JSON list of C-alpha atoms in Angstrom, two decimals:
[
{"chain": "T", "resi": 1, "resn": "SER", "atom": "CA", "xyz": [-33.67, 61.03, 82.67]},
{"chain": "T", "resi": 2, "resn": "GLY", "atom": "CA", "xyz": [-33.23, 58.03, 84.61]},
{"chain": "T", "resi": 3, "resn": "THR", "atom": "CA", "xyz": [-33.66, 56.69, 87.93]},
{"chain": "T", "resi": 4, "resn": "GLY", "atom": "CA", "xyz": [-31.45, 57.90, 91.01]},
{"chain": "T", "resi": 5, "resn": "ASP", "atom": "CA", "xyz": [-30.78, 61.15, 92.83]},
{"chain": "T", "resi": 6, "resn": "ALA", "atom": "CA", "xyz": [-28.73, 64.21, 91.69]},
{"chain": "T", "resi": 7, "resn": "THR", "atom": "CA", "xyz": [-27.53, 67.11, 93.94]},
{"chain": "T", "resi": 8, "resn": "VAL", "atom": "CA", "xyz": [-26.53, 70.59, 92.47]},
{"chain": "T", "resi": 9, "resn": "VAL", "atom": "CA", "xyz": [-23.80, 71.76, 94.87]},
{"chain": "T", "resi": 10, "resn": "THR", "atom": "CA", "xyz": [-21.38, 74.14, 93.28]},
{"chain": "T", "resi": 11, "resn": "ASN", "atom": "CA", "xyz": [-22.83, 75.42, 89.93]},
{"chain": "T", "resi": 12, "resn": "SER", "atom": "CA", "xyz": [-26.07, 76.23, 88.60]},
{"chain": "T", "resi": 13, "resn": "LEU", "atom": "CA", "xyz": [-27.68, 73.79, 86.41]},
{"chain": "T", "resi": 14, "resn": "ASP", "atom": "CA", "xyz": [-28.47, 74.90, 82.87]},
{"chain": "T", "resi": 15, "resn": "LEU", "atom": "CA", "xyz": [-30.30, 72.37, 80.66]},
{"chain": "T", "resi": 16, "resn": "GLU", "atom": "CA", "xyz": [-30.96, 72.78, 76.90]},
{"chain": "T", "resi": 17, "resn": "GLY", "atom": "CA", "xyz": [-33.14, 69.84, 76.85]},
{"chain": "T", "resi": 18, "resn": "ASN", "atom": "CA", "xyz": [-35.80, 67.97, 78.88]},
{"chain": "T", "resi": 19, "resn": "LEU", "atom": "CA", "xyz": [-35.86, 67.32, 82.56]},
{"chain": "T", "resi": 20, "resn": "ASP", "atom": "CA", "xyz": [-37.45, 64.19, 83.66]},
{"chain": "T", "resi": 21, "resn": "VAL", "atom": "CA", "xyz": [-36.85, 63.49, 87.39]},
{"chain": "T", "resi": 22, "resn": "ASP", "atom": "CA", "xyz": [-37.73, 59.91, 88.45]},
{"chain": "T", "resi": 23, "resn": "GLY", "atom": "CA", "xyz": [-35.61, 60.05, 91.70]},
{"chain": "T", "resi": 24, "resn": "GLY", "atom": "CA", "xyz": [-34.74, 63.15, 93.49]},
{"chain": "T", "resi": 25, "resn": "LEU", "atom": "CA", "xyz": [-33.18, 66.51, 92.50]},
{"chain": "T", "resi": 26, "resn": "THR", "atom": "CA", "xyz": [-31.63, 68.62, 95.37]},
{"chain": "T", "resi": 27, "resn": "VAL", "atom": "CA", "xyz": [-30.46, 72.23, 94.82]},
{"chain": "T", "resi": 28, "resn": "SER", "atom": "CA", "xyz": [-28.02, 73.62, 97.35]},
{"chain": "T", "resi": 29, "resn": "GLY", "atom": "CA", "xyz": [-27.77, 77.37, 98.42]},
{"chain": "T", "resi": 30, "resn": "ALA", "atom": "CA", "xyz": [-28.48, 80.11, 95.97]},
{"chain": "T", "resi": 31, "resn": "LEU", "atom": "CA", "xyz": [-27.93, 77.95, 92.87]},
{"chain": "T", "resi": 32, "resn": "ASP", "atom": "CA", "xyz": [-30.35, 78.31, 89.96]},
{"chain": "T", "resi": 33, "resn": "VAL", "atom": "CA", "xyz": [-31.82, 75.38, 87.67]},
{"chain": "T", "resi": 34, "resn": "ASN", "atom": "CA", "xyz": [-32.45, 76.51, 84.13]},
{"chain": "T", "resi": 35, "resn": "VAL", "atom": "CA", "xyz": [-34.62, 74.46, 81.89]},
{"chain": "T", "resi": 36, "resn": "ALA", "atom": "CA", "xyz": [-35.13, 75.08, 78.13]},
{"chain": "T", "resi": 37, "resn": "GLY", "atom": "CA", "xyz": [-36.63, 71.54, 77.13]},
{"chain": "T", "resi": 38, "resn": "ALA", "atom": "CA", "xyz": [-40.23, 71.18, 76.04]},
{"chain": "T", "resi": 39, "resn": "THR", "atom": "CA", "xyz": [-40.87, 68.79, 79.14]},
{"chain": "T", "resi": 40, "resn": "VAL", "atom": "CA", "xyz": [-40.18, 69.22, 82.88]},
{"chain": "T", "resi": 41, "resn": "ASP", "atom": "CA", "xyz": [-41.51, 66.09, 84.57]},
{"chain": "T", "resi": 42, "resn": "PHE", "atom": "CA", "xyz": [-41.16, 65.50, 88.24]},
{"chain": "T", "resi": 43, "resn": "THR", "atom": "CA", "xyz": [-43.71, 62.31, 88.36]},
{"chain": "T", "resi": 44, "resn": "GLY", "atom": "CA", "xyz": [-42.62, 59.98, 90.87]},
{"chain": "T", "resi": 45, "resn": "GLY", "atom": "CA", "xyz": [-39.68, 62.17, 91.66]},
{"chain": "T", "resi": 46, "resn": "SER", "atom": "CA", "xyz": [-38.73, 64.85, 94.32]},
{"chain": "T", "resi": 47, "resn": "TYR", "atom": "CA", "xyz": [-37.41, 68.27, 94.35]},
{"chain": "T", "resi": 48, "resn": "THR", "atom": "CA", "xyz": [-35.65, 69.85, 97.35]},
{"chain": "T", "resi": 49, "resn": "LYS", "atom": "CA", "xyz": [-35.18, 73.61, 96.70]},
{"chain": "T", "resi": 50, "resn": "GLY", "atom": "CA", "xyz": [-32.31, 75.89, 97.49]},
{"chain": "T", "resi": 51, "resn": "THR", "atom": "CA", "xyz": [-32.80, 79.55, 97.66]},
{"chain": "T", "resi": 52, "resn": "GLY", "atom": "CA", "xyz": [-32.00, 80.06, 93.89]},
{"chain": "T", "resi": 53, "resn": "THR", "atom": "CA", "xyz": [-34.55, 80.19, 91.13]},
{"chain": "T", "resi": 54, "resn": "PHE", "atom": "CA", "xyz": [-36.30, 77.46, 89.01]},
{"chain": "T", "resi": 55, "resn": "ILE", "atom": "CA", "xyz": [-36.21, 79.09, 85.58]},
{"chain": "T", "resi": 56, "resn": "PHE", "atom": "CA", "xyz": [-38.17, 78.00, 82.53]},
{"chain": "T", "resi": 57, "resn": "ASP", "atom": "CA", "xyz": [-36.33, 79.64, 79.58]},
{"chain": "T", "resi": 58, "resn": "GLY", "atom": "CA", "xyz": [-37.25, 77.42, 76.45]},
{"chain": "T", "resi": 59, "resn": "ALA", "atom": "CA", "xyz": [-38.71, 80.47, 74.38]},
{"chain": "T", "resi": 60, "resn": "GLY", "atom": "CA", "xyz": [-41.51, 77.94, 73.42]},
{"chain": "T", "resi": 61, "resn": "ALA", "atom": "CA", "xyz": [-44.04, 75.78, 74.99]},
{"chain": "T", "resi": 62, "resn": "GLN", "atom": "CA", "xyz": [-42.91, 73.87, 77.95]},
{"chain": "T", "resi": 63, "resn": "ALA", "atom": "CA", "xyz": [-45.31, 71.20, 79.76]},
{"chain": "T", "resi": 64, "resn": "PHE", "atom": "CA", "xyz": [-44.62, 71.18, 83.48]},
{"chain": "T", "resi": 65, "resn": "THR", "atom": "CA", "xyz": [-45.51, 68.19, 85.55]},
{"chain": "T", "resi": 66, "resn": "ALA", "atom": "CA", "xyz": [-45.40, 69.72, 88.91]},
{"chain": "T", "resi": 67, "resn": "ALA", "atom": "CA", "xyz": [-46.55, 66.69, 91.00]},
{"chain": "T", "resi": 68, "resn": "GLY", "atom": "CA", "xyz": [-47.47, 68.73, 93.97]},
{"chain": "T", "resi": 69, "resn": "LEU", "atom": "CA", "xyz": [-43.97, 69.58, 94.86]},
{"chain": "T", "resi": 70, "resn": "ASP", "atom": "CA", "xyz": [-42.63, 73.04, 96.26]},
{"chain": "T", "resi": 71, "resn": "TYR", "atom": "CA", "xyz": [-40.25, 74.53, 93.68]},
{"chain": "T", "resi": 72, "resn": "GLY", "atom": "CA", "xyz": [-39.02, 77.68, 95.81]},
{"chain": "T", "resi": 73, "resn": "ASN", "atom": "CA", "xyz": [-38.54, 80.64, 93.55]},
{"chain": "T", "resi": 74, "resn": "VAL", "atom": "CA", "xyz": [-39.85, 80.06, 89.91]},
{"chain": "T", "resi": 75, "resn": "GLN", "atom": "CA", "xyz": [-39.41, 82.22, 86.82]},
{"chain": "T", "resi": 76, "resn": "THR", "atom": "CA", "xyz": [-40.48, 82.17, 83.34]},
{"chain": "T", "resi": 77, "resn": "SER", "atom": "CA", "xyz": [-37.66, 83.79, 81.30]},
{"chain": "T", "resi": 78, "resn": "VAL", "atom": "CA", "xyz": [-36.88, 84.60, 77.62]},
{"chain": "T", "resi": 79, "resn": "ALA", "atom": "CA", "xyz": [-39.56, 85.91, 75.21]},
{"chain": "T", "resi": 80, "resn": "GLY", "atom": "CA", "xyz": [-42.00, 83.20, 73.88]},
{"chain": "T", "resi": 81, "resn": "THR", "atom": "CA", "xyz": [-41.50, 80.83, 76.78]},
{"chain": "T", "resi": 82, "resn": "ALA", "atom": "CA", "xyz": [-45.06, 79.31, 77.57]},
{"chain": "T", "resi": 83, "resn": "VAL", "atom": "CA", "xyz": [-45.21, 77.01, 80.51]},
{"chain": "T", "resi": 84, "resn": "THR", "atom": "CA", "xyz": [-48.26, 74.95, 81.12]},
{"chain": "T", "resi": 85, "resn": "GLN", "atom": "CA", "xyz": [-48.32, 73.40, 84.62]},
{"chain": "T", "resi": 86, "resn": "SER", "atom": "CA", "xyz": [-50.22, 70.15, 85.35]},
{"chain": "T", "resi": 87, "resn": "GLY", "atom": "CA", "xyz": [-50.69, 68.90, 88.90]},
{"chain": "T", "resi": 88, "resn": "ALA", "atom": "CA", "xyz": [-50.40, 71.14, 91.94]},
{"chain": "T", "resi": 89, "resn": "ALA", "atom": "CA", "xyz": [-47.41, 73.40, 92.53]},
{"chain": "T", "resi": 90, "resn": "THR", "atom": "CA", "xyz": [-46.26, 75.39, 95.36]},
{"chain": "T", "resi": 91, "resn": "THR", "atom": "CA", "xyz": [-43.60, 78.39, 95.07]},
{"chain": "T", "resi": 92, "resn": "ASP", "atom": "CA", "xyz": [-42.04, 80.58, 97.23]},
{"chain": "T", "resi": 93, "resn": "ALA", "atom": "CA", "xyz": [-42.29, 83.30, 94.35]},
{"chain": "T", "resi": 94, "resn": "LEU", "atom": "CA", "xyz": [-43.27, 83.30, 91.06]},
{"chain": "T", "resi": 95, "resn": "THR", "atom": "CA", "xyz": [-42.17, 85.65, 88.47]},
{"chain": "T", "resi": 96, "resn": "VAL", "atom": "CA", "xyz": [-43.82, 85.69, 84.87]},
{"chain": "T", "resi": 97, "resn": "ASP", "atom": "CA", "xyz": [-41.63, 87.96, 82.55]},
{"chain": "T", "resi": 98, "resn": "LEU", "atom": "CA", "xyz": [-42.76, 90.17, 79.95]},
{"chain": "T", "resi": 99, "resn": "GLY", "atom": "CA", "xyz": [-43.23, 88.19, 76.64]},
{"chain": "T", "resi": 100, "resn": "THR", "atom": "CA", "xyz": [-43.85, 84.87, 78.54]},
{"chain": "T", "resi": 101, "resn": "SER", "atom": "CA", "xyz": [-46.73, 82.91, 79.93]},
{"chain": "T", "resi": 102, "resn": "TYR", "atom": "CA", "xyz": [-47.66, 80.47, 82.71]},
{"chain": "T", "resi": 103, "resn": "THR", "atom": "CA", "xyz": [-50.87, 78.65, 82.65]},
{"chain": "T", "resi": 104, "resn": "THR", "atom": "CA", "xyz": [-52.03, 76.57, 85.68]},
{"chain": "T", "resi": 105, "resn": "GLY", "atom": "CA", "xyz": [-53.47, 73.14, 85.21]},
{"chain": "T", "resi": 106, "resn": "GLY", "atom": "CA", "xyz": [-53.62, 72.37, 88.71]},
{"chain": "T", "resi": 107, "resn": "THR", "atom": "CA", "xyz": [-53.69, 74.16, 92.14]},
{"chain": "T", "resi": 108, "resn": "LEU", "atom": "CA", "xyz": [-51.08, 76.77, 92.39]},
{"chain": "T", "resi": 109, "resn": "THR", "atom": "CA", "xyz": [-50.00, 78.21, 95.77]},
{"chain": "T", "resi": 110, "resn": "VAL", "atom": "CA", "xyz": [-47.41, 81.19, 95.80]},
{"chain": "T", "resi": 111, "resn": "ASN", "atom": "CA", "xyz": [-46.17, 81.66, 99.27]},
{"chain": "T", "resi": 112, "resn": "GLY", "atom": "CA", "xyz": [-44.46, 84.89, 98.64]},
{"chain": "T", "resi": 113, "resn": "ALA", "atom": "CA", "xyz": [-44.52, 87.44, 95.99]},
{"chain": "T", "resi": 114, "resn": "LEU", "atom": "CA", "xyz": [-46.29, 87.03, 92.52]},
{"chain": "T", "resi": 115, "resn": "GLY", "atom": "CA", "xyz": [-45.05, 89.36, 89.73]},
{"chain": "T", "resi": 116, "resn": "VAL", "atom": "CA", "xyz": [-46.76, 89.06, 86.34]},
{"chain": "T", "resi": 117, "resn": "ALA", "atom": "CA", "xyz": [-45.34, 91.23, 83.58]},
{"chain": "T", "resi": 118, "resn": "GLY", "atom": "CA", "xyz": [-46.23, 88.69, 80.74]},
{"chain": "T", "resi": 119, "resn": "THR", "atom": "CA", "xyz": [-49.60, 86.66, 81.25]},
{"chain": "T", "resi": 120, "resn": "LEU", "atom": "CA", "xyz": [-50.76, 84.36, 84.02]},
{"chain": "T", "resi": 121, "resn": "SER", "atom": "CA", "xyz": [-53.79, 82.15, 83.29]},
{"chain": "T", "resi": 122, "resn": "SER", "atom": "CA", "xyz": [-55.48, 80.05, 86.10]},
{"chain": "T", "resi": 123, "resn": "GLY", "atom": "CA", "xyz": [-57.31, 77.60, 84.05]},
{"chain": "T", "resi": 124, "resn": "ASN", "atom": "CA", "xyz": [-60.08, 75.98, 86.18]},
{"chain": "T", "resi": 125, "resn": "PHE", "atom": "CA", "xyz": [-57.87, 75.63, 89.39]},
{"chain": "T", "resi": 126, "resn": "ASP", "atom": "CA", "xyz": [-57.39, 77.54, 92.65]},
{"chain": "T", "resi": 127, "resn": "VAL", "atom": "CA", "xyz": [-54.69, 80.01, 92.86]},
{"chain": "T", "resi": 128, "resn": "ALA", "atom": "CA", "xyz": [-53.62, 81.23, 96.19]},
{"chain": "T", "resi": 129, "resn": "VAL", "atom": "CA", "xyz": [-50.93, 83.98, 96.83]},
{"chain": "T", "resi": 130, "resn": "ASN", "atom": "CA", "xyz": [-49.77, 84.56, 100.21]},
{"chain": "T", "resi": 131, "resn": "GLY", "atom": "CA", "xyz": [-47.64, 87.77, 99.35]},
{"chain": "T", "resi": 132, "resn": "PRO", "atom": "CA", "xyz": [-47.95, 90.83, 97.45]},
{"chain": "T", "resi": 133, "resn": "THR", "atom": "CA", "xyz": [-49.08, 90.54, 93.72]},
{"chain": "T", "resi": 134, "resn": "THR", "atom": "CA", "xyz": [-48.02, 93.05, 91.11]},
{"chain": "T", "resi": 135, "resn": "VAL", "atom": "CA", "xyz": [-49.34, 92.85, 87.62]},
{"chain": "T", "resi": 136, "resn": "THR", "atom": "CA", "xyz": [-47.86, 94.85, 84.84]},
{"chain": "T", "resi": 137, "resn": "GLY", "atom": "CA", "xyz": [-49.12, 92.26, 82.31]},
{"chain": "T", "resi": 138, "resn": "THR", "atom": "CA", "xyz": [-52.34, 90.17, 82.28]},
{"chain": "T", "resi": 139, "resn": "LEU", "atom": "CA", "xyz": [-53.62, 88.13, 85.18]},
{"chain": "T", "resi": 140, "resn": "ASP", "atom": "CA", "xyz": [-56.40, 86.01, 83.58]},
{"chain": "T", "resi": 141, "resn": "ILE", "atom": "CA", "xyz": [-58.85, 83.89, 85.52]},
{"chain": "T", "resi": 142, "resn": "SER", "atom": "CA", "xyz": [-61.69, 83.79, 82.92]},
{"chain": "T", "resi": 143, "resn": "SER", "atom": "CA", "xyz": [-61.49, 79.97, 83.05]},
{"chain": "T", "resi": 144, "resn": "MET", "atom": "CA", "xyz": [-62.16, 79.56, 86.76]},
{"chain": "T", "resi": 145, "resn": "GLY", "atom": "CA", "xyz": [-65.47, 77.80, 87.43]},
{"chain": "T", "resi": 146, "resn": "ALA", "atom": "CA", "xyz": [-67.68, 76.84, 90.13]},
{"chain": "T", "resi": 147, "resn": "GLY", "atom": "CA", "xyz": [-65.66, 76.03, 93.35]},
{"chain": "T", "resi": 148, "resn": "THR", "atom": "CA", "xyz": [-62.44, 77.55, 92.21]},
{"chain": "T", "resi": 149, "resn": "ALA", "atom": "CA", "xyz": [-61.03, 80.93, 93.63]},
{"chain": "T", "resi": 150, "resn": "LEU", "atom": "CA", "xyz": [-58.28, 83.27, 93.24]},
{"chain": "T", "resi": 151, "resn": "THR", "atom": "CA", "xyz": [-57.12, 84.15, 96.72]},
{"chain": "T", "resi": 152, "resn": "LEU", "atom": "CA", "xyz": [-54.82, 86.99, 97.34]},
{"chain": "T", "resi": 153, "resn": "SER", "atom": "CA", "xyz": [-53.70, 87.51, 100.88]},
{"chain": "T", "resi": 154, "resn": "GLY", "atom": "CA", "xyz": [-51.24, 90.27, 100.30]},
{"chain": "T", "resi": 155, "resn": "ASP", "atom": "CA", "xyz": [-51.22, 93.78, 98.40]},
{"chain": "T", "resi": 156, "resn": "LEU", "atom": "CA", "xyz": [-52.41, 93.91, 94.87]},
{"chain": "T", "resi": 157, "resn": "ASP", "atom": "CA", "xyz": [-51.11, 96.38, 92.48]},
{"chain": "T", "resi": 158, "resn": "LEU", "atom": "CA", "xyz": [-52.73, 96.61, 89.23]},
{"chain": "T", "resi": 159, "resn": "SER", "atom": "CA", "xyz": [-51.68, 100.03, 88.46]},
{"chain": "T", "resi": 160, "resn": "ALA", "atom": "CA", "xyz": [-50.22, 98.96, 84.97]},
{"chain": "T", "resi": 161, "resn": "GLY", "atom": "CA", "xyz": [-51.63, 95.73, 84.29]},
{"chain": "T", "resi": 162, "resn": "ALA", "atom": "CA", "xyz": [-54.95, 93.97, 83.31]},
{"chain": "T", "resi": 163, "resn": "PHE", "atom": "CA", "xyz": [-57.15, 91.61, 85.24]},
{"chain": "T", "resi": 164, "resn": "THR", "atom": "CA", "xyz": [-59.53, 89.41, 83.27]},
{"chain": "T", "resi": 165, "resn": "LYS", "atom": "CA", "xyz": [-62.64, 87.62, 84.91]},
{"chain": "T", "resi": 166, "resn": "ALA", "atom": "CA", "xyz": [-65.35, 86.31, 82.53]},
{"chain": "T", "resi": 167, "resn": "VAL", "atom": "CA", "xyz": [-68.75, 88.22, 83.43]},
{"chain": "T", "resi": 168, "resn": "SER", "atom": "CA", "xyz": [-70.53, 85.00, 83.46]},
{"chain": "T", "resi": 169, "resn": "GLY", "atom": "CA", "xyz": [-67.82, 82.84, 85.19]},
{"chain": "T", "resi": 170, "resn": "THR", "atom": "CA", "xyz": [-68.62, 81.37, 88.54]},
{"chain": "T", "resi": 171, "resn": "GLY", "atom": "CA", "xyz": [-65.12, 81.26, 90.09]},
{"chain": "T", "resi": 172, "resn": "GLY", "atom": "CA", "xyz": [-64.50, 83.33, 93.01]},
{"chain": "T", "resi": 173, "resn": "VAL", "atom": "CA", "xyz": [-62.02, 86.15, 93.77]},
{"chain": "T", "resi": 174, "resn": "VAL", "atom": "CA", "xyz": [-61.03, 86.59, 97.26]},
{"chain": "T", "resi": 175, "resn": "PHE", "atom": "CA", "xyz": [-58.99, 89.70, 98.49]}
]
């Protein structure tokens, strides 16, 4: 925590505590950022992605204040990890591992592949996937209301997963 910029250049970053970015965080190359703390907050900060993965591995609740930034490849890892996003977020790919969950609390745009082995819940926000979607866990859009939509622009594979949409819900699904 604090104001200033940090650049991850030679080794991946593995934080067992919270991440509060008030300045800038730049990740070079294929390095990963692992965060286990209960709070990941980019309010007032910036994030410059590399080609590695931003990994939530807290094995518990993790509040993610996304602040409308692009996080590159994102993954929920370690059973029990439950990420709740607030604010808009963009990813190159999103992987929700078995035994984990990711709940949107703002618009989510996935510009590549979406893989859901755990649970992805939309909240009452738009979710757009611009690549293939593979669900072997649960994709839950039952909280979507009027004016919100799940938009899938790539192939959808639900052969081993579940898709939940409330019968009385008014949100849309676009394939």
